[in-house]
mmCIF file of C-alpha atoms in Angstrom:
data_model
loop_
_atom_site.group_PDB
_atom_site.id
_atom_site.type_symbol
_atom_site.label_atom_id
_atom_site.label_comp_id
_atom_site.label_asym_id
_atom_site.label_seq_id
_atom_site.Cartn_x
_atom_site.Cartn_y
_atom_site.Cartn_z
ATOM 1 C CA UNK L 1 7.260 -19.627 -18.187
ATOM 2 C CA UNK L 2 9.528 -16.678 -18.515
ATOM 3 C CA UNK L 3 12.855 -18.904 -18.609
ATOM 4 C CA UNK L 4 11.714 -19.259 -22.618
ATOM 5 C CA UNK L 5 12.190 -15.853 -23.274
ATOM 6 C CA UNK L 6 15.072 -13.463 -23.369
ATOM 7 C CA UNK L 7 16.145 -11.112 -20.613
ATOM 8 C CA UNK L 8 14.415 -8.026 -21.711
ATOM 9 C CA UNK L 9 10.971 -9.772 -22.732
ATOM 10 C CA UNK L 10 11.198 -12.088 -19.635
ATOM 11 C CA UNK L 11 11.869 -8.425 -17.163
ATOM 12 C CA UNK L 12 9.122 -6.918 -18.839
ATOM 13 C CA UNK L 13 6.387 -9.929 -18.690
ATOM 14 C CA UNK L 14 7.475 -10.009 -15.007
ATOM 15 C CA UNK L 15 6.418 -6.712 -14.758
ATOM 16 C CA UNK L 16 3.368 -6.687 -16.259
ATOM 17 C CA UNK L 17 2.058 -9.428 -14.051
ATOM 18 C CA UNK L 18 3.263 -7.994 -11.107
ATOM 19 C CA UNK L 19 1.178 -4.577 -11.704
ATOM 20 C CA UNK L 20 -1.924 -7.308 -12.696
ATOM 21 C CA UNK L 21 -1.477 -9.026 -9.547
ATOM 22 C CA UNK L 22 -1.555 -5.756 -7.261
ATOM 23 C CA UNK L 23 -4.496 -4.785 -9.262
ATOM 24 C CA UNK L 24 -6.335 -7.999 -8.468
ATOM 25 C CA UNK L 25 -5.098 -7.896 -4.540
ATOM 26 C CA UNK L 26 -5.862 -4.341 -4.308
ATOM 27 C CA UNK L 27 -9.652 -5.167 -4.969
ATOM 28 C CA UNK L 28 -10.136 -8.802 -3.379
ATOM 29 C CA UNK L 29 -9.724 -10.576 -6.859
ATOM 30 C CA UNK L 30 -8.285 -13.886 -7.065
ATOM 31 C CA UNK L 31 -5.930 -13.661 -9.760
ATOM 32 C CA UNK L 32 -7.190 -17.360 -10.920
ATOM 33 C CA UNK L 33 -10.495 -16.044 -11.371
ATOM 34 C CA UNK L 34 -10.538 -13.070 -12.931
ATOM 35 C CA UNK L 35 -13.574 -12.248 -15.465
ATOM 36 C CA UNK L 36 -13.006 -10.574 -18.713
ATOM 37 C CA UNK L 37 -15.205 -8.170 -17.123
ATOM 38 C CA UNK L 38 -12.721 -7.375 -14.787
ATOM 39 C CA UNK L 39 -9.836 -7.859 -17.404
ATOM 40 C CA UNK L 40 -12.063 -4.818 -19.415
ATOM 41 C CA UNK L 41 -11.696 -2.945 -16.011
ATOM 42 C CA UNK L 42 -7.729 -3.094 -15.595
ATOM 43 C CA UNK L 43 -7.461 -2.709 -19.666
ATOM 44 C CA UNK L 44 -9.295 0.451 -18.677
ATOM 45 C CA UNK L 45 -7.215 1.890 -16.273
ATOM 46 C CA UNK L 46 -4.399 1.283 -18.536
ATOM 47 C CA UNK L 47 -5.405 3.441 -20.399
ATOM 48 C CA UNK L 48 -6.581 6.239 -18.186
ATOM 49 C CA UNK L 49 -2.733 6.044 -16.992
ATOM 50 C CA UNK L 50 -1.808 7.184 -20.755
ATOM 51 C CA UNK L 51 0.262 3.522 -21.719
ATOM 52 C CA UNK L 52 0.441 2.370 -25.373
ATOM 53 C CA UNK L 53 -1.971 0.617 -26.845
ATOM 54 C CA UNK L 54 1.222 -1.822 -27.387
ATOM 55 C CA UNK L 55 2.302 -1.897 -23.946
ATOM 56 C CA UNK L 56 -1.226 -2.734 -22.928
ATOM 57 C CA UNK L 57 -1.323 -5.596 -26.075
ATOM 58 C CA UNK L 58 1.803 -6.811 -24.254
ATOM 59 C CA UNK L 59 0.533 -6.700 -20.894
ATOM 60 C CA UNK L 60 -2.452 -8.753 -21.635
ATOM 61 C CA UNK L 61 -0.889 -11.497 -23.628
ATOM 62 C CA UNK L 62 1.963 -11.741 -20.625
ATOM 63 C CA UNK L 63 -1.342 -12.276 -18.540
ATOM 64 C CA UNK L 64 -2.562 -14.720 -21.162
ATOM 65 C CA UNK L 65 0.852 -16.549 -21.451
ATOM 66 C CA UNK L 66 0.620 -16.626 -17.540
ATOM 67 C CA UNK L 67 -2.409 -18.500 -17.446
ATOM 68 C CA UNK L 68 -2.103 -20.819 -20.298
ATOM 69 C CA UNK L 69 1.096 -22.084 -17.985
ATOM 70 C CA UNK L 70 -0.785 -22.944 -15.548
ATOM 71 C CA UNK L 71 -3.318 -24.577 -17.631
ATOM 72 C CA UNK L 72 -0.438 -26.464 -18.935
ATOM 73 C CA UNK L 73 0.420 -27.259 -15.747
ATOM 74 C CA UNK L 74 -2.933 -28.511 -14.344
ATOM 75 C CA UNK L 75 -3.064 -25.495 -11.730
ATOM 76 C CA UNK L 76 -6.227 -24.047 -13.252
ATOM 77 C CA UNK L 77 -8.621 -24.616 -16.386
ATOM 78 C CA UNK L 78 -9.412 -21.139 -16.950
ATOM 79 C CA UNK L 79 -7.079 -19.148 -20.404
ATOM 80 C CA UNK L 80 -8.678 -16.050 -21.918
ATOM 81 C CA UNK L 81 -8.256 -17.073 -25.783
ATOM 82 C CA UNK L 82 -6.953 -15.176 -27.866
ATOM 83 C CA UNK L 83 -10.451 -13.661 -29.281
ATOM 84 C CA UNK L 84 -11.111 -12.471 -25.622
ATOM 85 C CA UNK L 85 -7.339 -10.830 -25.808
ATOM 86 C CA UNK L 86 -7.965 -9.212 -28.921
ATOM 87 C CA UNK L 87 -11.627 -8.240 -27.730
ATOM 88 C CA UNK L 88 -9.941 -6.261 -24.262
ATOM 89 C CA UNK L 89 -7.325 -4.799 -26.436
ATOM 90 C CA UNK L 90 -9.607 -3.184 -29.053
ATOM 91 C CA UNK L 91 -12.110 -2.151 -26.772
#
């Protein structure tokens, strides 16, 4: 997934889904099966931390790209869509 992208984009996408995926491990989630409930929960704390509102737009669509690879790549069946991405974001 991140080979597509440049350096900078690529080192930030990794970063953004390695602060998801402590999230998730930090409260028993399965990163595969994460609700948009939950997704609402870690938008959330984003934003109690004080981060943009386009960092946070750029953290959820590196989640987003992040599952729609491994839709792609028959691992899982479950992509928030863009409606629910732009739902979390404006919330």
């Amino acid at each position: 997934m991140l080979l597509s992208y440049g350096k900078n984009t690529a080192r930030a996408y990794w970063g953004d889904l390695d602060d998801v995926f402590w999230w998730a491990q930090a409260r028993g989630k399965d990163i595969l099966k994460l609700s948009e409930k939950d997704l609402r929960q870690y938008v959330a704390l984003l934003r109690r931390r004080k981060y943009s509102e386009s960092t946070i737009r750029r953290r959820v669509t590196a989640l987003r790209k992040f599952y729609g690879e491994l839709v792609t790549r028959g691992v899982s069946d479950s992509n928030p869509d863009s409606a629910v991405v732009i739902r979390l974001v404006h919330a």
